[in-house]
Amino acid sequence: MLVATLAGSLSLVALLGGIALSIHGVQARPPGKWETRIFSWAKHSFLVRSKHLTNPLPATPENTADGQQNFSHYCFVCHGLDGQNTGVPFADAMSPSVPSLASVEVQTYTDGQLHWVIKNGLWPSGMPASRGILTDDEIWSIVRYVRNLPRAGSLGEPQAYTGEDRGAGLEPVLSPTQNPAKQKKRR
């Protein structure tokens, strides 16, 4: 008798819940001001690690250019070629939205924290981990590029979103891990 009553009660609750959902629906909404502040504080304070790591690559134009090249192979799909979401059609539609890497929010991370985010990804955002895809030198060079981003829009939209075939006839570019001459130069 008790089991039948309990099963009936649960069925009624499920039915009423289903009716309420069908009438009101389920909506995703962007986080509010306080949710954003609290999560930003948590990321900077304890979720994103390696705060005290320093970039072993010197701040040279060559390392920044290498970082731009590595960024243009791995990061441009979400952040645009300039790191500021230029031409990325879904950047604002994601929740949370894809941040501009030139923003105060991103630029206040230390180099070690940026390295950690690129390597490990960032939950619960859509930032994927690059561990096993990019080498540490490639990640550090991307950090150099993030610290020296060009003016927003100055590099145009990514080819992936324009439909243009700008790569026809160009020589393939080797990553530092594939090009022994570049590895020697970097050391």
XYZ file of C-alpha atoms in Angstrom, residues 98-187:
90
model
C 34.004 34.027 -26.081
C 36.085 36.786 -24.470
C 38.205 39.248 -26.363
C 41.768 38.350 -25.450
C 42.539 42.081 -25.323
C 40.002 42.540 -22.498
C 41.053 43.530 -19.000
C 39.583 40.221 -17.774
C 42.077 38.212 -19.858
C 45.044 40.573 -19.732
C 45.069 40.554 -15.901
C 45.987 36.867 -15.882
C 49.694 36.226 -15.411
C 51.663 34.592 -18.230
C 51.666 31.365 -16.202
C 47.887 31.456 -15.858
C 47.413 32.071 -19.605
C 49.717 29.112 -20.297
C 47.673 26.982 -17.883
C 44.351 27.969 -19.525
C 45.630 27.217 -23.037
C 47.077 23.887 -21.926
C 44.221 22.704 -19.673
C 41.157 24.494 -21.002
C 38.722 26.385 -18.816
C 35.597 24.891 -17.337
C 32.698 25.708 -17.664
C 33.467 27.844 -20.714
C 33.973 26.355 -24.159
C 37.763 26.774 -23.931
C 39.247 23.385 -24.880
C 42.511 21.963 -23.563
C 45.452 21.866 -25.966
C 47.434 19.307 -23.944
C 48.869 16.764 -26.382
C 48.128 19.057 -29.347
C 50.451 22.016 -28.736
C 53.945 21.832 -27.254
C 54.933 23.972 -24.276
C 57.000 26.234 -26.581
C 54.009 26.700 -28.887
C 51.802 27.569 -25.910
C 54.359 30.041 -24.522
C 54.640 31.683 -27.946
C 50.840 32.063 -28.053
C 51.047 33.759 -24.638
C 53.588 36.188 -26.192
C 51.129 36.887 -29.017
C 48.212 37.412 -26.590
C 50.325 40.041 -24.821
C 50.934 41.835 -28.153
C 47.623 41.575 -30.027
C 47.097 43.728 -33.120
C 44.337 46.314 -33.396
C 40.858 44.746 -33.501
C 39.815 43.937 -37.055
C 43.240 44.680 -38.539
C 43.798 41.073 -39.669
C 40.362 40.639 -41.215
C 38.010 37.723 -40.802
C 39.190 34.107 -40.623
C 39.067 32.339 -43.973
C 36.990 29.624 -42.321
C 34.088 32.104 -42.071
C 34.513 34.138 -45.255
C 34.388 31.253 -47.731
C 37.390 32.686 -49.576
C 40.180 30.361 -50.674
C 43.177 32.513 -49.788
C 45.419 29.518 -49.141
C 45.572 28.346 -52.771
C 49.136 28.253 -54.032
C 50.756 29.021 -50.679
C 53.474 26.848 -49.246
C 52.446 24.875 -46.162
C 53.756 26.368 -42.940
C 55.494 23.978 -40.567
C 54.987 24.299 -36.842
C 58.137 24.642 -34.710
C 57.830 20.948 -33.773
C 57.929 19.984 -37.460
C 60.700 22.393 -38.484
C 64.108 21.513 -36.961
C 65.697 24.778 -38.190
C 63.119 26.818 -36.296
C 63.640 24.738 -33.148
C 67.378 25.499 -33.197
C 66.761 29.217 -33.721
C 64.362 29.369 -30.814
C 66.739 27.832 -28.264
